[in-house]
Amino acid sequence: MVVVVAMPPALSLLVLLVLALHGGAGDATPPPPLRLVRGALRVAFDEGYTRMFGDGNLAVLRDGRRVRLTLDESTGAGFASQDVFLHGFFSAAVKLPAYYAAGVVVAFYLSNGDTYEKTHDEVDFEFLGNVRGREWRVQTNVYGNGSTAAGREERYDLPFDPTDELHHYSILWTRRRIIFYVDETPIREVVRTAAMGAAFPAKPMSVYATIWDGSAWATLGGRYRVNYRYAPFVAEFADLVLHGCAVDPLAVEHSASCGDEEEEAAEAVVSSAAMAAFRRGHMSYSYCHDRRRYPVALSECALTGGAASLGRLFGPDGMKRRRARRVRDASS
């Protein structure tokens, strides 16, 4: 804007500082390669993905090996996989916007909402921005057959600053289970049960990555909105992995064996002890403990590993009790 030229020197310096804080995403050090699934290779952007929206707010860097997504007052940005998959292992290394990011949502997820408007499936990593000095929150969602009202959301803090460096976030989806990973640590496993029925995602999905304005709900239910004085908000994606069974989304039937290799790999890499430790130390909300939303817990909650022992740490709203958080912080 033209008025920027007339800003006082001190204010100009502040703006330059904010831009510098947001502009260093391309210099992030890549994390070590994942070893979770044998044969899962990284792909260049043009090999596996296509631009979805954002125009100039989506920049492909380093010979297609990194993608920078920017949110400003004009638009956010996003990309989607060229293929549609039924099961597989999908991963990206992500570096989130720093400084003030309230209302900002960065997402890496699977969905078929474009094909099934009212009965869509979805498996999400949603990164929810916060005010200055407060950490980003990471939420995982599992929706099947349009069951967004049932939710199945869990929310976590992280044992590192996700704005400092790239970290891997991965989803393994098979016929029998869904596993979420942060770097190489499993943080959540959803096992398919007969009682879940169609609520377990079972239709082919595309893979997406986006940054957008979630002011209405993302930070304390919309209390803090995106403040564009701190724009641009920049997220970087790298180490893009698409290792799944590509299918025709309109086909009536698909191979019954699709995803078997990934299932075998999952059984080999899931560490129940590591997952239990992460969940005890970092899960801040669980739908399985939210008695206000679910007076009768959903069927799979009784089967969730460690659910009974974790119950005393959570209040009736599903949020971790503050006392439990203070004990954790004091011991760290």
mmCIF file of C-alpha atoms in Angstrom:
data_model
loop_
_atom_site.group_PDB
_atom_site.id
_atom_site.type_symbol
_atom_site.label_atom_id
_atom_site.label_comp_id
_atom_site.label_asym_id
_atom_site.label_seq_id
_atom_site.Cartn_x
_atom_site.Cartn_y
_atom_site.Cartn_z
ATOM 1 C CA MET A 1 0.000 0.000 0.000
ATOM 2 C CA VAL A 2 1.158 3.563 -0.726
ATOM 3 C CA VAL A 3 0.868 4.604 2.918
ATOM 4 C CA VAL A 4 3.784 2.355 3.812
ATOM 5 C CA VAL A 5 6.187 4.895 2.320
ATOM 6 C CA ALA A 6 5.075 7.506 4.830
ATOM 7 C CA MET A 7 5.436 5.327 7.937
ATOM 8 C CA PRO A 8 7.658 6.582 10.767
ATOM 9 C CA PRO A 9 11.138 4.980 10.829
ATOM 10 C CA ALA A 10 10.408 3.026 14.019
ATOM 11 C CA LEU A 11 7.235 1.548 12.577
ATOM 12 C CA SER A 12 8.975 0.765 9.299
ATOM 13 C CA LEU A 13 11.649 -1.109 11.225
ATOM 14 C CA LEU A 14 8.946 -3.117 13.014
ATOM 15 C CA VAL A 15 7.318 -4.092 9.717
ATOM 16 C CA LEU A 16 10.673 -5.160 8.286
ATOM 17 C CA LEU A 17 11.329 -7.237 11.403
ATOM 18 C CA VAL A 18 7.964 -8.995 11.115
ATOM 19 C CA LEU A 19 8.561 -9.716 7.430
ATOM 20 C CA ALA A 20 11.994 -11.086 8.241
ATOM 21 C CA LEU A 21 10.513 -13.415 10.846
ATOM 22 C CA HIS A 22 8.081 -14.767 8.259
ATOM 23 C CA GLY A 23 10.361 -14.799 5.268
ATOM 24 C CA GLY A 24 12.969 -17.336 6.282
ATOM 25 C CA ALA A 25 10.938 -20.467 5.591
ATOM 26 C CA GLY A 26 13.074 -21.416 2.605
ATOM 27 C CA ASP A 27 16.158 -21.690 4.829
ATOM 28 C CA ALA A 28 14.670 -24.302 7.157
ATOM 29 C CA THR A 29 16.887 -27.332 7.713
ATOM 30 C CA PRO A 30 15.263 -30.522 6.393
ATOM 31 C CA PRO A 31 14.618 -33.231 9.011
ATOM 32 C CA PRO A 32 16.122 -36.710 8.609
ATOM 33 C CA PRO A 33 14.290 -38.916 6.070
ATOM 34 C CA LEU A 34 11.460 -41.043 7.409
ATOM 35 C CA ARG A 35 11.980 -44.781 7.802
ATOM 36 C CA LEU A 36 8.411 -45.720 8.696
ATOM 37 C CA VAL A 37 7.300 -47.459 5.500
ATOM 38 C CA ARG A 38 9.659 -49.347 3.226
ATOM 39 C CA GLY A 39 9.667 -47.995 -0.324
ATOM 40 C CA ALA A 40 7.917 -44.713 0.534
ATOM 41 C CA LEU A 41 9.776 -42.177 -1.598
ATOM 42 C CA ARG A 42 9.598 -38.405 -1.708
ATOM 43 C CA VAL A 43 8.122 -36.866 -4.839
ATOM 44 C CA ALA A 44 8.696 -33.500 -6.455
ATOM 45 C CA PHE A 45 5.666 -31.224 -6.492
ATOM 46 C CA ASP A 46 4.958 -31.613 -10.216
ATOM 47 C CA GLU A 47 5.310 -35.393 -9.975
ATOM 48 C CA GLY A 48 2.474 -35.822 -7.510
ATOM 49 C CA TYR A 49 0.607 -32.601 -6.849
ATOM 50 C CA THR A 50 -1.224 -29.771 -8.577
ATOM 51 C CA ARG A 51 -2.037 -26.198 -7.560
ATOM 52 C CA MET A 52 -5.489 -25.795 -6.070
ATOM 53 C CA PHE A 53 -5.798 -22.088 -5.184
ATOM 54 C CA GLY A 54 -3.701 -19.108 -4.201
ATOM 55 C CA ASP A 55 -2.004 -18.014 -7.431
ATOM 56 C CA GLY A 56 1.134 -16.133 -6.342
ATOM 57 C CA ASN A 57 0.685 -17.254 -2.732
ATOM 58 C CA LEU A 58 1.874 -20.731 -3.718
ATOM 59 C CA ALA A 59 5.559 -20.899 -4.626
ATOM 60 C CA VAL A 60 7.384 -24.070 -5.690
ATOM 61 C CA LEU A 61 11.055 -23.942 -4.660
ATOM 62 C CA ARG A 62 14.282 -25.940 -4.899
ATOM 63 C CA ASP A 63 13.580 -27.903 -8.065
ATOM 64 C CA GLY A 64 10.075 -28.704 -6.894
ATOM 65 C CA ARG A 65 11.162 -30.219 -3.583
ATOM 66 C CA ARG A 66 9.644 -27.502 -1.382
ATOM 67 C CA VAL A 67 6.398 -25.563 -1.478
ATOM 68 C CA ARG A 68 5.727 -22.267 0.263
ATOM 69 C CA LEU A 69 2.117 -21.406 1.090
ATOM 70 C CA THR A 70 1.251 -17.838 2.112
ATOM 71 C CA LEU A 71 -1.814 -16.283 3.723
ATOM 72 C CA ASP A 72 -2.363 -12.542 3.319
ATOM 73 C CA GLU A 73 -5.386 -10.270 3.093
ATOM 74 C CA SER A 74 -6.031 -11.320 -0.502
ATOM 75 C CA THR A 75 -6.053 -15.114 -0.185
ATOM 76 C CA GLY A 76 -4.593 -18.260 1.294
ATOM 77 C CA ALA A 77 -3.167 -21.090 -0.806
ATOM 78 C CA GLY A 78 -3.356 -24.822 -1.292
ATOM 79 C CA PHE A 79 -2.430 -27.822 -3.404
ATOM 80 C CA ALA A 80 -3.861 -31.295 -3.995
ATOM 81 C CA SER A 81 -2.589 -34.672 -5.176
ATOM 82 C CA GLN A 82 -2.987 -35.501 -8.849
ATOM 83 C CA ASP A 83 -4.172 -39.012 -7.987
ATOM 84 C CA VAL A 84 -6.910 -40.316 -5.732
ATOM 85 C CA PHE A 85 -5.911 -43.053 -3.290
ATOM 86 C CA LEU A 86 -7.550 -45.908 -1.449
ATOM 87 C CA HIS A 87 -5.224 -46.447 1.524
ATOM 88 C CA GLY A 88 -1.531 -45.657 1.779
ATOM 89 C CA PHE A 89 1.137 -43.662 3.590
ATOM 90 C CA PHE A 90 1.129 -39.882 3.113
ATOM 91 C CA SER A 91 3.584 -37.477 4.671
ATOM 92 C CA ALA A 92 4.952 -33.950 4.570
ATOM 93 C CA ALA A 93 7.561 -32.035 6.511
ATOM 94 C CA VAL A 94 5.999 -28.755 7.625
ATOM 95 C CA LYS A 95 7.323 -25.516 9.109
ATOM 96 C CA LEU A 96 4.620 -23.252 10.521
ATOM 97 C CA PRO A 97 4.394 -19.428 10.583
ATOM 98 C CA ALA A 98 6.120 -17.817 13.559
ATOM 99 C CA TYR A 99 5.376 -14.852 15.819
ATOM 100 C CA TYR A 100 1.619 -13.989 15.921
ATOM 101 C CA ALA A 101 -0.560 -16.543 14.094
ATOM 102 C CA ALA A 102 -3.966 -16.416 15.822
ATOM 103 C CA GLY A 103 -6.780 -17.495 13.498
ATOM 104 C CA VAL A 104 -4.395 -19.046 10.968
ATOM 105 C CA VAL A 105 -5.032 -22.670 9.979
ATOM 106 C CA VAL A 106 -2.477 -24.828 8.177
ATOM 107 C CA ALA A 107 -3.707 -28.279 7.177
ATOM 108 C CA PHE A 108 -2.335 -31.520 5.735
ATOM 109 C CA TYR A 109 -5.141 -33.981 5.134
ATOM 110 C CA LEU A 110 -7.014 -36.567 3.076
ATOM 111 C CA SER A 111 -10.534 -35.899 1.817
ATOM 112 C CA ASN A 112 -13.086 -36.779 -0.857
ATOM 113 C CA GLY A 113 -15.385 -33.814 -0.228
ATOM 114 C CA ASP A 114 -15.300 -32.812 -3.889
ATOM 115 C CA THR A 115 -16.776 -36.175 -4.889
ATOM 116 C CA TYR A 116 -19.065 -36.936 -1.951
ATOM 117 C CA GLU A 117 -20.574 -33.653 -0.833
ATOM 118 C CA LYS A 118 -22.774 -35.030 1.975
ATOM 119 C CA THR A 119 -21.083 -38.353 2.729
ATOM 120 C CA HIS A 120 -17.425 -37.408 2.513
ATOM 121 C CA ASP A 121 -14.529 -38.999 4.400
ATOM 122 C CA GLU A 122 -11.664 -37.016 5.886
ATOM 123 C CA VAL A 123 -8.463 -37.630 7.870
ATOM 124 C CA ASP A 124 -6.747 -34.436 9.059
ATOM 125 C CA PHE A 125 -3.758 -32.830 10.607
ATOM 126 C CA GLU A 126 -4.953 -29.293 11.423
ATOM 127 C CA PHE A 127 -2.437 -26.812 12.815
ATOM 128 C CA LEU A 128 -4.162 -24.022 14.744
ATOM 129 C CA GLY A 129 -2.336 -20.726 15.201
ATOM 130 C CA ASN A 130 -2.182 -18.778 18.433
ATOM 131 C CA VAL A 131 -1.362 -15.360 19.878
ATOM 132 C CA ARG A 132 2.226 -14.282 20.396
ATOM 133 C CA GLY A 133 3.942 -16.286 23.097
ATOM 134 C CA ARG A 134 1.474 -19.194 22.931
ATOM 135 C CA GLU A 135 2.210 -22.420 21.098
ATOM 136 C CA TRP A 136 0.514 -23.736 17.992
ATOM 137 C CA ARG A 137 -1.970 -26.532 18.662
ATOM 138 C CA VAL A 138 -2.184 -29.629 16.493
ATOM 139 C CA GLN A 139 -5.535 -31.327 15.969
ATOM 140 C CA THR A 140 -6.305 -34.654 14.317
ATOM 141 C CA ASN A 141 -9.752 -35.456 12.920
ATOM 142 C CA VAL A 142 -11.281 -38.657 11.526
ATOM 143 C CA TYR A 143 -14.583 -38.350 9.658
ATOM 144 C CA GLY A 144 -16.304 -41.120 7.734
ATOM 145 C CA ASN A 145 -19.375 -40.974 5.525
ATOM 146 C CA GLY A 146 -20.128 -37.343 6.453
ATOM 147 C CA SER A 147 -19.899 -37.991 10.201
ATOM 148 C CA THR A 148 -18.508 -34.529 11.026
ATOM 149 C CA ALA A 149 -21.060 -34.185 13.837
ATOM 150 C CA ALA A 150 -19.414 -37.115 15.599
ATOM 151 C CA GLY A 151 -16.058 -35.423 15.319
ATOM 152 C CA ARG A 152 -13.488 -37.818 16.781
ATOM 153 C CA GLU A 153 -11.156 -34.850 17.282
ATOM 154 C CA GLU A 154 -8.022 -34.923 19.395
ATOM 155 C CA ARG A 155 -5.722 -31.980 20.090
ATOM 156 C CA TYR A 156 -2.101 -31.898 21.197
ATOM 157 C CA ASP A 157 0.735 -29.587 22.067
ATOM 158 C CA LEU A 158 4.185 -30.511 20.764
ATOM 159 C CA PRO A 159 7.547 -31.243 22.397
ATOM 160 C CA PHE A 160 9.251 -28.782 20.023
ATOM 161 C CA ASP A 161 8.615 -25.397 18.414
ATOM 162 C CA PRO A 162 6.994 -26.193 15.007
ATOM 163 C CA THR A 163 7.945 -22.728 13.719
ATOM 164 C CA ASP A 164 11.695 -23.287 14.124
ATOM 165 C CA GLU A 165 12.328 -26.141 11.720
ATOM 166 C CA LEU A 166 10.599 -28.620 9.444
ATOM 167 C CA HIS A 167 9.028 -31.642 11.147
ATOM 168 C CA HIS A 168 7.321 -34.651 9.575
ATOM 169 C CA TYR A 169 3.586 -35.214 9.946
ATOM 170 C CA SER A 170 2.357 -38.493 8.501
ATOM 171 C CA ILE A 171 -0.873 -40.421 8.023
ATOM 172 C CA LEU A 172 -1.034 -44.160 7.444
ATOM 173 C CA TRP A 173 -4.487 -45.287 6.310
ATOM 174 C CA THR A 174 -5.329 -48.939 5.769
ATOM 175 C CA ARG A 175 -8.448 -51.083 5.670
ATOM 176 C CA ARG A 176 -8.153 -51.782 9.373
ATOM 177 C CA ARG A 177 -6.575 -48.748 11.001
ATOM 178 C CA ILE A 178 -5.430 -45.140 10.739
ATOM 179 C CA ILE A 179 -2.207 -44.024 12.416
ATOM 180 C CA PHE A 180 -0.979 -40.460 12.846
ATOM 181 C CA TYR A 181 2.745 -39.793 13.301
ATOM 182 C CA VAL A 182 4.768 -36.754 14.345
ATOM 183 C CA ASP A 183 8.263 -37.327 12.985
ATOM 184 C CA GLU A 184 8.604 -41.075 13.673
ATOM 185 C CA THR A 185 6.483 -41.183 16.820
ATOM 186 C CA PRO A 186 2.941 -42.577 16.508
ATOM 187 C CA ILE A 187 0.582 -40.245 18.360
ATOM 188 C CA ARG A 188 -2.818 -41.749 17.575
ATOM 189 C CA GLU A 189 -4.231 -45.012 16.258
ATOM 190 C CA VAL A 190 -7.845 -45.450 15.159
ATOM 191 C CA VAL A 191 -8.737 -49.122 14.796
ATOM 192 C CA ARG A 192 -11.735 -49.965 12.650
ATOM 193 C CA THR A 193 -14.535 -51.677 14.562
ATOM 194 C CA ALA A 194 -17.871 -53.080 13.487
ATOM 195 C CA ALA A 195 -19.661 -50.538 15.682
ATOM 196 C CA MET A 196 -18.071 -47.645 13.765
ATOM 197 C CA GLY A 197 -19.634 -48.836 10.533
ATOM 198 C CA ALA A 198 -19.343 -46.249 7.745
ATOM 199 C CA ALA A 199 -17.866 -43.723 10.176
ATOM 200 C CA PHE A 200 -14.453 -45.247 9.396
ATOM 201 C CA PRO A 201 -13.092 -43.593 6.198
ATOM 202 C CA ALA A 202 -13.372 -46.179 3.427
ATOM 203 C CA LYS A 203 -13.774 -44.310 0.119
ATOM 204 C CA PRO A 204 -10.911 -43.091 -2.112
ATOM 205 C CA MET A 205 -9.445 -39.738 -1.062
ATOM 206 C CA SER A 206 -7.093 -37.070 -2.387
ATOM 207 C CA VAL A 207 -4.258 -35.528 -0.377
ATOM 208 C CA TYR A 208 -4.317 -31.791 0.354
ATOM 209 C CA ALA A 209 -2.214 -29.066 1.943
ATOM 210 C CA THR A 210 -3.626 -25.599 2.664
ATOM 211 C CA ILE A 211 -3.233 -22.374 4.619
ATOM 212 C CA TRP A 212 -6.336 -20.281 5.250
ATOM 213 C CA ASP A 213 -8.148 -17.822 7.526
ATOM 214 C CA GLY A 214 -9.959 -19.720 10.285
ATOM 215 C CA SER A 215 -10.779 -16.650 12.379
ATOM 216 C CA ALA A 216 -14.306 -17.842 13.140
ATOM 217 C CA TRP A 217 -13.140 -20.795 15.248
ATOM 218 C CA ALA A 218 -9.434 -21.635 15.179
ATOM 219 C CA THR A 219 -8.172 -19.721 18.246
ATOM 220 C CA LEU A 220 -10.286 -20.058 21.393
ATOM 221 C CA GLY A 221 -13.478 -20.466 19.429
ATOM 222 C CA GLY A 222 -12.922 -17.308 17.388
ATOM 223 C CA ARG A 223 -11.945 -15.032 20.261
ATOM 224 C CA TYR A 224 -8.702 -14.140 18.484
ATOM 225 C CA ARG A 225 -8.925 -13.511 14.762
ATOM 226 C CA VAL A 226 -6.246 -13.223 12.092
ATOM 227 C CA ASN A 227 -4.423 -9.909 12.467
ATOM 228 C CA TYR A 228 -3.145 -9.000 9.021
ATOM 229 C CA ARG A 229 -0.710 -6.466 10.441
ATOM 230 C CA TYR A 230 1.483 -9.532 10.970
ATOM 231 C CA ALA A 231 0.984 -10.866 7.441
ATOM 232 C CA PRO A 232 2.253 -12.533 5.379
ATOM 233 C CA PHE A 233 1.882 -15.837 7.217
ATOM 234 C CA VAL A 234 4.153 -18.398 5.566
ATOM 235 C CA ALA A 235 4.095 -22.184 5.867
ATOM 236 C CA GLU A 236 6.630 -24.406 4.151
ATOM 237 C CA PHE A 237 6.094 -27.993 2.987
ATOM 238 C CA ALA A 238 8.875 -30.404 2.002
ATOM 239 C CA ASP A 239 9.603 -34.148 1.864
ATOM 240 C CA LEU A 240 6.277 -34.822 0.154
ATOM 241 C CA VAL A 241 5.472 -38.539 0.235
ATOM 242 C CA LEU A 242 2.622 -40.158 -1.714
ATOM 243 C CA HIS A 243 2.835 -43.910 -1.192
ATOM 244 C CA GLY A 244 -0.568 -45.414 -1.763
ATOM 245 C CA CYS A 245 -2.932 -47.300 -4.024
ATOM 246 C CA ALA A 246 -4.038 -44.896 -6.772
ATOM 247 C CA VAL A 247 -7.538 -45.727 -8.002
ATOM 248 C CA ASP A 248 -10.333 -44.487 -10.206
ATOM 249 C CA PRO A 249 -12.546 -42.524 -7.782
ATOM 250 C CA LEU A 250 -15.675 -43.309 -9.816
ATOM 251 C CA ALA A 251 -15.134 -47.064 -9.949
ATOM 252 C CA VAL A 252 -17.756 -49.087 -8.099
ATOM 253 C CA GLU A 253 -15.306 -51.614 -6.683
ATOM 254 C CA HIS A 254 -11.635 -51.540 -5.768
ATOM 255 C CA SER A 255 -9.055 -54.197 -5.011
ATOM 256 C CA ALA A 256 -9.650 -55.861 -1.660
ATOM 257 C CA SER A 257 -5.883 -56.144 -1.144
ATOM 258 C CA CYS A 258 -5.237 -52.446 -1.645
ATOM 259 C CA GLY A 259 -3.193 -51.223 1.305
ATOM 260 C CA ASP A 260 -2.084 -54.605 2.650
ATOM 261 C CA GLU A 261 1.604 -53.720 2.359
ATOM 262 C CA GLU A 262 1.091 -50.514 4.324
ATOM 263 C CA GLU A 263 -0.846 -52.442 6.980
ATOM 264 C CA GLU A 264 2.035 -54.865 7.441
ATOM 265 C CA ALA A 265 4.466 -51.958 7.702
ATOM 266 C CA ALA A 266 2.258 -50.248 10.287
ATOM 267 C CA GLU A 267 2.277 -53.292 12.524
ATOM 268 C CA ALA A 268 6.051 -53.266 12.403
ATOM 269 C CA VAL A 269 6.558 -49.616 13.378
ATOM 270 C CA VAL A 270 3.840 -48.831 15.917
ATOM 271 C CA SER A 271 5.427 -48.461 19.346
ATOM 272 C CA SER A 272 2.623 -48.617 21.889
ATOM 273 C CA ALA A 273 4.945 -47.341 24.619
ATOM 274 C CA ALA A 274 6.030 -44.310 22.591
ATOM 275 C CA MET A 275 2.452 -43.534 21.627
ATOM 276 C CA ALA A 276 1.209 -43.845 25.206
ATOM 277 C CA ALA A 277 3.978 -41.550 26.451
ATOM 278 C CA PHE A 278 3.195 -38.918 23.830
ATOM 279 C CA ARG A 279 -0.515 -39.017 24.543
ATOM 280 C CA ARG A 280 -0.048 -38.774 28.291
ATOM 281 C CA GLY A 281 2.350 -35.870 28.005
ATOM 282 C CA HIS A 282 0.956 -33.888 25.068
ATOM 283 C CA MET A 283 -2.721 -34.632 24.379
ATOM 284 C CA SER A 284 -4.710 -31.587 25.528
ATOM 285 C CA TYR A 285 -8.210 -32.534 24.299
ATOM 286 C CA SER A 286 -9.895 -35.863 23.570
ATOM 287 C CA TYR A 287 -13.393 -36.512 22.316
ATOM 288 C CA CYS A 288 -13.356 -39.755 24.276
ATOM 289 C CA HIS A 289 -13.260 -37.759 27.534
ATOM 290 C CA ASP A 290 -15.704 -35.028 26.444
ATOM 291 C CA ARG A 291 -18.820 -35.914 28.408
ATOM 292 C CA ARG A 292 -20.537 -32.621 27.601
ATOM 293 C CA ARG A 293 -20.481 -33.336 23.903
ATOM 294 C CA TYR A 294 -20.855 -37.101 24.238
ATOM 295 C CA PRO A 295 -22.764 -38.065 27.410
ATOM 296 C CA VAL A 296 -22.420 -41.609 26.117
ATOM 297 C CA ALA A 297 -18.914 -42.168 24.770
ATOM 298 C CA LEU A 298 -18.562 -43.359 21.199
ATOM 299 C CA SER A 299 -18.137 -47.098 20.882
ATOM 300 C CA GLU A 300 -14.423 -47.151 20.092
ATOM 301 C CA CYS A 301 -13.459 -45.026 23.098
ATOM 302 C CA ALA A 302 -13.565 -47.996 25.438
ATOM 303 C CA LEU A 303 -11.032 -49.672 23.154
ATOM 304 C CA THR A 304 -8.654 -46.719 22.910
ATOM 305 C CA GLY A 305 -5.279 -47.676 24.329
ATOM 306 C CA GLY A 306 -4.741 -46.180 27.772
ATOM 307 C CA ALA A 307 -8.114 -44.416 27.785
ATOM 308 C CA ALA A 308 -9.005 -45.522 31.296
ATOM 309 C CA SER A 309 -5.693 -44.445 32.832
ATOM 310 C CA LEU A 310 -5.796 -41.096 31.022
ATOM 311 C CA GLY A 311 -9.355 -40.338 32.115
ATOM 312 C CA ARG A 312 -8.403 -38.739 35.435
ATOM 313 C CA LEU A 313 -6.246 -36.171 33.599
ATOM 314 C CA PHE A 314 -9.215 -34.729 31.703
ATOM 315 C CA GLY A 315 -12.204 -32.669 32.717
ATOM 316 C CA PRO A 316 -15.825 -33.217 31.624
ATOM 317 C CA ASP A 317 -15.255 -30.953 28.611
ATOM 318 C CA GLY A 318 -12.538 -33.253 27.301
ATOM 319 C CA MET A 319 -9.764 -30.749 28.068
ATOM 320 C CA LYS A 320 -6.726 -31.728 30.103
ATOM 321 C CA ARG A 321 -7.052 -30.408 33.633
ATOM 322 C CA ARG A 322 -4.831 -27.434 34.436
ATOM 323 C CA ARG A 323 -3.378 -29.133 37.476
ATOM 324 C CA ALA A 324 -2.236 -32.041 35.295
ATOM 325 C CA ARG A 325 -0.588 -29.564 32.941
ATOM 326 C CA ARG A 326 1.267 -27.850 35.817
ATOM 327 C CA VAL A 327 2.541 -31.204 37.063
ATOM 328 C CA ARG A 328 3.753 -32.054 33.577
ATOM 329 C CA ASP A 329 5.440 -28.668 33.139
ATOM 330 C CA ALA A 330 7.175 -28.917 36.525
ATOM 331 C CA SER A 331 8.573 -32.339 35.691
ATOM 332 C CA SER A 332 9.904 -31.351 32.269
#
